Coordinates of C-alpha atoms (C1' of nucleotides) in Angstrom, one line a residue:
Chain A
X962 CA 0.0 0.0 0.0
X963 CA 2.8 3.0 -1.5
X964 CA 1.9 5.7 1.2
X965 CA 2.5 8.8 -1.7
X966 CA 1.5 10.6 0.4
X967 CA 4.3 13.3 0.3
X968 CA 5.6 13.1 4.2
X969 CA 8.4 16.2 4.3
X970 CA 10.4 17.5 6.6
X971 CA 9.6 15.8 10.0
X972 CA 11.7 14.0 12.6
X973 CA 11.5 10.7 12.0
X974 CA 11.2 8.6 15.8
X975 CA 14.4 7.0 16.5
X976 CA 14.4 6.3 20.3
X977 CA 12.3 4.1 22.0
X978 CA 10.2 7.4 24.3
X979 CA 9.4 8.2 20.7
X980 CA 8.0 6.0 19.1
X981 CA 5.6 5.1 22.3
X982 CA 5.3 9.2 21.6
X983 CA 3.3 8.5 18.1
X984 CA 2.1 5.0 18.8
X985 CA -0.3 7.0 21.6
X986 CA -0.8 10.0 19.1
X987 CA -2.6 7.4 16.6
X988 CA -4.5 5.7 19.2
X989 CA -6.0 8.6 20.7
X990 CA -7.2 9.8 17.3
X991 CA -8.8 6.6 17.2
X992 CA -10.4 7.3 20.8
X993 CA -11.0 11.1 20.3
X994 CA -12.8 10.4 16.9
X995 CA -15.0 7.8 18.4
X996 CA -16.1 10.3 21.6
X997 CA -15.8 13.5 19.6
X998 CA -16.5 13.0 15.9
X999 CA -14.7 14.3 13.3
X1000 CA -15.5 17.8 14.0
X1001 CA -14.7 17.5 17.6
X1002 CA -11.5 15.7 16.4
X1003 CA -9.0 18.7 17.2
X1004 CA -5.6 18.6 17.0
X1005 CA -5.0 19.8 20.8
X1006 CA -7.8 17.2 21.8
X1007 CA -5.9 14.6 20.2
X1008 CA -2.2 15.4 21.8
X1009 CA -4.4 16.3 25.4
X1010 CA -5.4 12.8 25.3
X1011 CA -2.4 11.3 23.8
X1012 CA -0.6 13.0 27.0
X1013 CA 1.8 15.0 24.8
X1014 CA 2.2 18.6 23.8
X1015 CA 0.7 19.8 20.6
X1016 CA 4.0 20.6 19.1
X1017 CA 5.4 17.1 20.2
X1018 CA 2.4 16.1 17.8
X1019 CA 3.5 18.0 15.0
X1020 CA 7.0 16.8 15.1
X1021 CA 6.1 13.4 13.7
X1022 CA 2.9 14.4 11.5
X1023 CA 2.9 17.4 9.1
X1024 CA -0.7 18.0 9.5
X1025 CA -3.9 17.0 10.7
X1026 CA -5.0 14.5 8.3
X1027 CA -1.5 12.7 8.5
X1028 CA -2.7 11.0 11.7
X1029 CA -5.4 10.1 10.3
X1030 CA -3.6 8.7 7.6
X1031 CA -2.1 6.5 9.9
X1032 CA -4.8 5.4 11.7
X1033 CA -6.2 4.2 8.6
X1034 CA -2.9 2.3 7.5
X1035 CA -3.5 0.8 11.3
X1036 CA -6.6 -0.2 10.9
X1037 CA -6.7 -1.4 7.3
X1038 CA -3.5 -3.7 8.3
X1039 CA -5.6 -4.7 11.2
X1040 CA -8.8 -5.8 9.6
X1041 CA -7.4 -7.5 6.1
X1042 CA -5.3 -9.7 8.5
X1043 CA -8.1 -10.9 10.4
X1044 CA -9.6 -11.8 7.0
X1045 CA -6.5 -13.5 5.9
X1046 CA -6.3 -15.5 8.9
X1047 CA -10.1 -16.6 8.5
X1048 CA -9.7 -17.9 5.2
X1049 CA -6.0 -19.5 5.3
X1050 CA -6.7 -21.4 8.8
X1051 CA -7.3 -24.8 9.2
X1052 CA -9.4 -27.3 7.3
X1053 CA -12.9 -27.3 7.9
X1054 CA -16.0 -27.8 5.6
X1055 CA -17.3 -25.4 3.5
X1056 CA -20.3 -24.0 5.5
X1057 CA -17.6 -23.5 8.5
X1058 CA -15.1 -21.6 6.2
X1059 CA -17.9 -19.2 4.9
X1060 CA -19.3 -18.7 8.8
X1061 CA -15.8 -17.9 9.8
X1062 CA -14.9 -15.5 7.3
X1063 CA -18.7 -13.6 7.8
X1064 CA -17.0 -13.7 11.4
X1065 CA -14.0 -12.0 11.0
X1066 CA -15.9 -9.4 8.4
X1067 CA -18.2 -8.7 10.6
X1068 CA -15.7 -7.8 13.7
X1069 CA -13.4 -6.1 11.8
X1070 CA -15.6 -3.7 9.8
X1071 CA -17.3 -3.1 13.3
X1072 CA -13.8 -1.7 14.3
X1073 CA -13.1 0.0 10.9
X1074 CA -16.4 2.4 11.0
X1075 CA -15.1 4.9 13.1
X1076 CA -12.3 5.1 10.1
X1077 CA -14.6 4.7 6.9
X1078 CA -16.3 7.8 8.3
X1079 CA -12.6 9.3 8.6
X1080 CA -11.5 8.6 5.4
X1081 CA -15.4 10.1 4.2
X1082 CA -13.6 13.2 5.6
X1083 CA -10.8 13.2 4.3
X1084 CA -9.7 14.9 0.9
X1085 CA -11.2 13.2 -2.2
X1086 CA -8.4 12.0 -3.6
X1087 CA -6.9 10.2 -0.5
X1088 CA -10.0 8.8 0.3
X1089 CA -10.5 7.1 -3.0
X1090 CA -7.2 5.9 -3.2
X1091 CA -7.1 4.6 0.2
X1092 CA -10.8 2.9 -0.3
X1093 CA -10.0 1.4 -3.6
X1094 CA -7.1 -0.3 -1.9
X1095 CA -8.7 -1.8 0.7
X1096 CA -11.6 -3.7 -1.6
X1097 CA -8.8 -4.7 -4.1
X1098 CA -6.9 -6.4 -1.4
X1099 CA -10.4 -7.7 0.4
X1100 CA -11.7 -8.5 -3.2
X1101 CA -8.8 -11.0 -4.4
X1102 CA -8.8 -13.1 -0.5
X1103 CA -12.3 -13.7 -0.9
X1104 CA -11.5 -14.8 -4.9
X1105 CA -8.8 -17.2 -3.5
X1106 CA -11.1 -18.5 -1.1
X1107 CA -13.7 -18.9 -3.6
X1108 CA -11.3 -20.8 -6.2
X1109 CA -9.8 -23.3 -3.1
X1110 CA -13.3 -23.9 -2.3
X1111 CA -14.8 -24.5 -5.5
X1112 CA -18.5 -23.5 -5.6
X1113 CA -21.0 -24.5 -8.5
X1114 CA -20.4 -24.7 -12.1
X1115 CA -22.8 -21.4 -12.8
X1116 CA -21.1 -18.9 -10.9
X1117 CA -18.1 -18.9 -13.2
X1118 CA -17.3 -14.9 -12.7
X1119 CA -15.6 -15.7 -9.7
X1120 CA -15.2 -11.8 -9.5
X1121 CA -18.8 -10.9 -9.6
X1122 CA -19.4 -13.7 -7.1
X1123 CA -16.9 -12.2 -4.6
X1124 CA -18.4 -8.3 -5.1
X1125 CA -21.7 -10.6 -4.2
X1126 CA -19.9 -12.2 -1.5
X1127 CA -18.7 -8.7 0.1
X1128 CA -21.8 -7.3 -0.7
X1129 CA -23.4 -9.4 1.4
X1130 CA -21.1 -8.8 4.4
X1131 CA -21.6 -5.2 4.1
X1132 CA -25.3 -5.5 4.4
X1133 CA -24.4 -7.6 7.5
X1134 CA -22.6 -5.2 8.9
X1135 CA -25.1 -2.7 8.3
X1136 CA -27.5 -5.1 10.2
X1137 CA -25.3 -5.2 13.4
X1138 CA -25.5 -1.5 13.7
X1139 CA -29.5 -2.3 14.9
X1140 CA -30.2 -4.4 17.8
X1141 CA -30.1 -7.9 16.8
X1142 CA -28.6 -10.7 17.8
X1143 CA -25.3 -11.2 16.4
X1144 CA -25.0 -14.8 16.0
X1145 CA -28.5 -15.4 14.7
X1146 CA -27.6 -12.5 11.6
X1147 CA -24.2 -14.4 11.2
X1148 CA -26.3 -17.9 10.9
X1149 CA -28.9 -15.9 8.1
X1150 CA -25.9 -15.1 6.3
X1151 CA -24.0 -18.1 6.1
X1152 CA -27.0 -19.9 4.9
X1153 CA -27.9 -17.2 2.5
X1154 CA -24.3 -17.5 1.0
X1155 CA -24.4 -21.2 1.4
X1156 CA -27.0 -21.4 -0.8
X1157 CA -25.5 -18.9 -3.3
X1158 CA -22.5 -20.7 -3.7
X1159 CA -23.3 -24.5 -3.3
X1160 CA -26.6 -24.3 -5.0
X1161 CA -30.3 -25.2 -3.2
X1162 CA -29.2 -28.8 -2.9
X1163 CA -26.7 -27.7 0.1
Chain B
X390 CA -41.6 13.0 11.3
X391 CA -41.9 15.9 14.4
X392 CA -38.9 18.2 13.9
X393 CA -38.1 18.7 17.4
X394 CA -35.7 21.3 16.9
X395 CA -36.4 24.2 18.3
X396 CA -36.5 27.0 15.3
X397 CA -36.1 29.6 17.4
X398 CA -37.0 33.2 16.3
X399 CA -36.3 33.1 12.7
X400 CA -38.4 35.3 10.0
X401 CA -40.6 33.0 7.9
X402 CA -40.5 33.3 4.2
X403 CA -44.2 34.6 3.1
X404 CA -43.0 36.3 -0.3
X405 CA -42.5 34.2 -3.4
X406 CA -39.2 35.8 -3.5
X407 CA -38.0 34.9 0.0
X408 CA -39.6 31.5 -0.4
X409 CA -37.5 30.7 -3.5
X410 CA -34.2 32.4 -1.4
X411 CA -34.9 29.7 1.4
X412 CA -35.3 26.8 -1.4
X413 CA -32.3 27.6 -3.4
X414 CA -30.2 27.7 0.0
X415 CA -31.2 24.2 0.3
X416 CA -30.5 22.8 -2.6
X417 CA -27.1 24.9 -2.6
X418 CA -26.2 23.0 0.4
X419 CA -26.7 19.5 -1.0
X420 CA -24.1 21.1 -4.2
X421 CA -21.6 22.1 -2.1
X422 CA -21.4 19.5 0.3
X423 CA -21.3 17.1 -3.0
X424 CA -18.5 19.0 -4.4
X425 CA -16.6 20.1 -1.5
X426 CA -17.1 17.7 1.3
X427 CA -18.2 18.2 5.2
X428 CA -15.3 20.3 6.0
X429 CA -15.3 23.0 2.9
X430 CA -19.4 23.1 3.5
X431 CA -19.0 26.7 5.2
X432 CA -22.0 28.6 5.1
X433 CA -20.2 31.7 3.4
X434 CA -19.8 28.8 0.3
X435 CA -23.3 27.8 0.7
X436 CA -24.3 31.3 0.2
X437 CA -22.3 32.5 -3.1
X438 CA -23.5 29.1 -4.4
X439 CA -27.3 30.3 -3.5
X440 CA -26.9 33.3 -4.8
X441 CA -27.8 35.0 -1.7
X442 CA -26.1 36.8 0.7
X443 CA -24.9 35.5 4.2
X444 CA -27.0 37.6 6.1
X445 CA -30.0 36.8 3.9
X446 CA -29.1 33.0 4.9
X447 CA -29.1 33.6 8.6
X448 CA -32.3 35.0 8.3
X449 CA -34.1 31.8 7.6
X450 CA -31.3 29.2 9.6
X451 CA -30.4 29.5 12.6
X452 CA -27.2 28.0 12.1
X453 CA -24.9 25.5 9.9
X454 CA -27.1 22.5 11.1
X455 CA -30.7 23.5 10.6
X456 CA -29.6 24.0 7.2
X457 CA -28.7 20.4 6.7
X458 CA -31.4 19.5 9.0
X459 CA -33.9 21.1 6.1
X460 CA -31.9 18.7 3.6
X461 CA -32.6 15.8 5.0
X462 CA -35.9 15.9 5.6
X463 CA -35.9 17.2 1.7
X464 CA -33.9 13.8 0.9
X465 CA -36.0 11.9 3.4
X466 CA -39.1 12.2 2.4
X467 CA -38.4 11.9 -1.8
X468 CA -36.3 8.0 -0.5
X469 CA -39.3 7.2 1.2
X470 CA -41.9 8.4 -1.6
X471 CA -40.0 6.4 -4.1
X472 CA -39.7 3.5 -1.7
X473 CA -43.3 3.7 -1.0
X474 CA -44.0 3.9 -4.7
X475 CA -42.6 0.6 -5.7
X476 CA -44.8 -1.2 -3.2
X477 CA -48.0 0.3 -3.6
X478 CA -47.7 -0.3 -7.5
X479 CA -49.9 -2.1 -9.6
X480 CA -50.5 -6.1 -9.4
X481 CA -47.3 -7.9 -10.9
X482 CA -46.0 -11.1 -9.7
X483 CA -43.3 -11.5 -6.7
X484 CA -39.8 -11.6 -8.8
X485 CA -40.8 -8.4 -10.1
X486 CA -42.1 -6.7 -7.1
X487 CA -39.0 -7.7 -5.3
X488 CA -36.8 -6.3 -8.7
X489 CA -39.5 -2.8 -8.2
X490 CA -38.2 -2.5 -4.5
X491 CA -34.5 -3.1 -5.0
X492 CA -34.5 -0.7 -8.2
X493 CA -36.1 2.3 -5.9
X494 CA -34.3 1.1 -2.9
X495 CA -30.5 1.1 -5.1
X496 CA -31.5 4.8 -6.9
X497 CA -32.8 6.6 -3.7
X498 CA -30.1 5.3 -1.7
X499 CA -27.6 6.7 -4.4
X500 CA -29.4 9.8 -3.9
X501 CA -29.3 9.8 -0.5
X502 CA -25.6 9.4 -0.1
X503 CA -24.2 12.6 0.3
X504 CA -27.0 13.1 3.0
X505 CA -26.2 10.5 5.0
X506 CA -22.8 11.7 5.3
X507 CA -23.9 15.2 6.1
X508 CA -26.1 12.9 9.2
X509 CA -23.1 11.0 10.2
X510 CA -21.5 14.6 11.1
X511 CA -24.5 16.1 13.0
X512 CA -24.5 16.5 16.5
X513 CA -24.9 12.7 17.2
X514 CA -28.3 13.3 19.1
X515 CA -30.0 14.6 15.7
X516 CA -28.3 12.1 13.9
X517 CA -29.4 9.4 15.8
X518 CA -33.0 10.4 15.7
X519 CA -32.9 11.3 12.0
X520 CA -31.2 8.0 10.8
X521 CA -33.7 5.4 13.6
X522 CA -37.0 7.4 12.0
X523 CA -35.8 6.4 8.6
X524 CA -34.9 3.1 9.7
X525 CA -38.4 2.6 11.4
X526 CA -40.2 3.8 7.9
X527 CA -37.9 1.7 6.3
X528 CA -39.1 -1.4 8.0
X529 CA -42.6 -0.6 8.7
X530 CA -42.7 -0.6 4.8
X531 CA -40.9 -3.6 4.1
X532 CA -42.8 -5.9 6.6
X533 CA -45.7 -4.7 4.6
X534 CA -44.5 -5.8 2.0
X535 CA -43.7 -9.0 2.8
X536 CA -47.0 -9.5 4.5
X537 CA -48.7 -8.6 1.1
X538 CA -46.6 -11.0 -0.5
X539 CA -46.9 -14.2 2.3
X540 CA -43.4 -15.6 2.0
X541 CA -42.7 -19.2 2.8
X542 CA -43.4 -20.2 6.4
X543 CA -40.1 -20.9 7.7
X544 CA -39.7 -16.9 8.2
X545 CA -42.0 -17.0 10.6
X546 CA -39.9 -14.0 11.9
X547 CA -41.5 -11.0 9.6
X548 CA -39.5 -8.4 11.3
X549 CA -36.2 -10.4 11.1
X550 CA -37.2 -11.4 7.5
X551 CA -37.4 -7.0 7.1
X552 CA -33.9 -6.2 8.1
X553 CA -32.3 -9.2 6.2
X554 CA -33.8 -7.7 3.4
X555 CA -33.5 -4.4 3.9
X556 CA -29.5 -5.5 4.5
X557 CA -29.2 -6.8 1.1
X558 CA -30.5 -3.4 -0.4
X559 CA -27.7 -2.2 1.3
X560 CA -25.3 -4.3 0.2
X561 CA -26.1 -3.7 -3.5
X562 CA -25.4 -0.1 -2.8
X563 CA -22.3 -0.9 -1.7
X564 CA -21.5 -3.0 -5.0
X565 CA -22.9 -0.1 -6.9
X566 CA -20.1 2.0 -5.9
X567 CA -17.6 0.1 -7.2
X568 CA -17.7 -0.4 -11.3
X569 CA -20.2 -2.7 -11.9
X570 CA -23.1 -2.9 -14.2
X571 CA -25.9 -2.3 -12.0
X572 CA -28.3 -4.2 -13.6
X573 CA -26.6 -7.4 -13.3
X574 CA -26.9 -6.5 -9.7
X575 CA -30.0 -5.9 -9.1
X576 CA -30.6 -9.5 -11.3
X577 CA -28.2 -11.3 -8.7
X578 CA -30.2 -10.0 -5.7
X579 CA -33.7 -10.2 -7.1
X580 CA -32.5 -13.6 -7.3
X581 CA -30.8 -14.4 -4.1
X582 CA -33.7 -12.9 -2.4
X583 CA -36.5 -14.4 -4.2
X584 CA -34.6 -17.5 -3.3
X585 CA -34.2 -16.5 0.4
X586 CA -38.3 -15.1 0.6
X587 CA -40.3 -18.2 -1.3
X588 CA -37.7 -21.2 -0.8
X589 CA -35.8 -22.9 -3.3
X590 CA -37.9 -24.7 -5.6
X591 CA -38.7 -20.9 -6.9
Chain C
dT708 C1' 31.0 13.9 33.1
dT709 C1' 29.8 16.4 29.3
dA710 C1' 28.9 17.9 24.7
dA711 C1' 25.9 16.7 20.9
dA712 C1' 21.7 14.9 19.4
dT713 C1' 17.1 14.0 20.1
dT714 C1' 12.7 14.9 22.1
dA715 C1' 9.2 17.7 24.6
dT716 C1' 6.8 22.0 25.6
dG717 C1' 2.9 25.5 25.2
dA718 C1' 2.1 30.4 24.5
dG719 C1' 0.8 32.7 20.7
dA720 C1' 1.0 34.0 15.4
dC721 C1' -2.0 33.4 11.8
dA722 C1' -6.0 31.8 9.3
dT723 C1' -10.7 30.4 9.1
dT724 C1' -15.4 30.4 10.0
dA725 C1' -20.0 31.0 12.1
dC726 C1' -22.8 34.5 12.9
dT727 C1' -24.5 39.8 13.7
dC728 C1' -26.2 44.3 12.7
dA729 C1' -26.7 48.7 10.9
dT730 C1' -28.2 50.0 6.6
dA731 C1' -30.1 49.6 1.9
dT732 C1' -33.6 47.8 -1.2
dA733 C1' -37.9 45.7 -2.6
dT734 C1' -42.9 44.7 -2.0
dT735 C1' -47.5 45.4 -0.4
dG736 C1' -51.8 47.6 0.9
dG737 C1' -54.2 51.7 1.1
Chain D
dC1070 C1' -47.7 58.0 -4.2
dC1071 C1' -46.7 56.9 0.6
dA1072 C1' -46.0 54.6 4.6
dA1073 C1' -45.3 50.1 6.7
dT1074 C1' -43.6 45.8 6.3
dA1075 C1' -40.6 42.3 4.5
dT1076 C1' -36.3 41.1 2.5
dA1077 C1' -31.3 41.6 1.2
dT1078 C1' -26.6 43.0 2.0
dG1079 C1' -21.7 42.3 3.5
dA1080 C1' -18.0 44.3 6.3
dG1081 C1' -17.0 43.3 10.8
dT1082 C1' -16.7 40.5 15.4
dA1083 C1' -15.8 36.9 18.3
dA1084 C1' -14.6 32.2 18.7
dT1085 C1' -12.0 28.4 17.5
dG1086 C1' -8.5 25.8 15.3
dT1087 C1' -4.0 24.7 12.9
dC1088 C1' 0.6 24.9 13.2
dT1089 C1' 5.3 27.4 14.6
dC1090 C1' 9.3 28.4 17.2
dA1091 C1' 12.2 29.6 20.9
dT1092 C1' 13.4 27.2 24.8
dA1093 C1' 13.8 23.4 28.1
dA1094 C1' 14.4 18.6 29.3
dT1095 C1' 16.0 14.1 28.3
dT1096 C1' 18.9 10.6 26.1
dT1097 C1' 23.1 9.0 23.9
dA1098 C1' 27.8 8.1 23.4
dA1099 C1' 32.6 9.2 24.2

DNA sequence: TTAAATTATGAGACATTACTCATATATTGG
DNA sequence: CCAATATATGAGTAATGTCTCATAATTTAA
């Protein structure tokens, strides 16, 4: 994911105090933007809660929107490895592999809201980039799952199927956002998608 | 859907001319916060774009909010007429009544993007109200739908049956965002839905 | 121990923005 | 035509937010 974005002249953490220093910047612009929103989501608040100075803040990041910009690299990491663990772990049956993968989806895009509505925020251009990344990387696991797990004959766009696929985990995720049971949407789902892929004889 | 909020003392437009004034502010708002985002929605932009002055513009808003407030109710109500539309249409069959809903439910949500984002950024208590009235219509609409349309008796659950649905409308928005032909779309989930509503011998 | 390098600080310069108000213009009703 | 009423204007004000910089504290390495 080629960060272009054009980082200049700032000190670059080399001792340990340091990097703890920008670790907590990040996190509290996680924290601040879930209490505060992103209007609320000032500079000062961010270093007051990170327990550093203002200008300590703007040694490591140029401007506002570079801490978000890692926050998002964070978080994407964080979520497209939970995805990549769900699909590469052990054997199981099909119906299993789709259930854990929904899973991880549905946990990780839970975390990752507070940070789509960042990157909503932030200039166009970033944002798109940034987005586009995410469901190319999202969009080829879920192909790779689909190939290892073969489903039937008349889905052969194995890239539609896996837009349906992530489609379908979206709407999921919208779900959880209402006050359902988790575990009885994740059980829809998995039989919805079961069905999709493995035909109405599953 | 009772605007609680409290429109303090504010002239009220009873002239063609200032009626128009109060209109084109509206509609300026949904431009500008297409073209320039959240953050670069200041009213002074909102203004020029109007055509009016600032002070003219404060003498029908309060403030920043109430302005978007008045655009989403604008944007509510037309999702929830076209919504509303598709259901109460003439006798077809179920395939195509679900393919009716889907279709109004894909274009009004495209529609309604920009204003859901402006929402998101409200002072969460607005938000919150805002977004759970849709969400009620929403459903009340939907489980009327599917009442009409008896679906097989396994979903004995007609509310749960709602949101599953209503997550899968979102889910094709999601797909439509990325390059797809949106007809093939709205094929794939008339299908997985019909499917999911009257069983698989359908 | 100490000089050099790195890191931390926060008051305030500078820019931006929501919103006001004194004044000017337009419309209406008689 | 003339009040009286409604509407429009936009420079200016106050509040807030981003980011700087001179200075202080800490760490490193010899």
């Amino acid at each position: 994911m080629g960060g272009k974005t054009a980082e200049k002249r700032r000190r670059k953490p080399s001792q340990a105090r340091s990097r703890r220093a920008v670790a907590s910047i990040i996190e509290a612009a996680a924290q601040v933007l879930e209490r505060w929103g992103y209007q609320g989501a000032t500079t000062n608040r961010i270093a007051e809660r990170a327990g550093v100075s203002v200008g300590t803040l703007y040694q490591y990041f140029n401007n506002k929107d570079e801490i978000f910009n890692a926050l998002i690299e964070r978080e994407t990491t964080s979520f497209l490895d939970a995805i990549e663990g769900s699909i590469s772990g052990p054997e199981v049956e099909n119906r299993t592999a789709i259930r854990r993968l929904l899973e991880a989806a549905y946990a990780s895009e839970q975390l990752v809201l507070g940070v789509r509505q960042v990157m909503r925020n932030l200039p166009s251009q970033a944002y798109s980039e940034q987005n586009m990344a995410i469901r190319r990387e999202m969009h080829s696991l879920v192909m790779r799952f689909l190939e290892l797990r073969g489903a039937i004959p008349e889905l052969d766009d194995i890239s539609l199927t896996a837009d349906v696929f992530i489609a379908q985990c979206e709407g999921m995720t919208y779900l959880g956002r209402i006050s359902r049971n988790t575990d009885e949407l994740v059980d829809i789902l998995t039989d919805s998608l079961y069905r999709y892929l493995y035909g109405p004889k599953g």
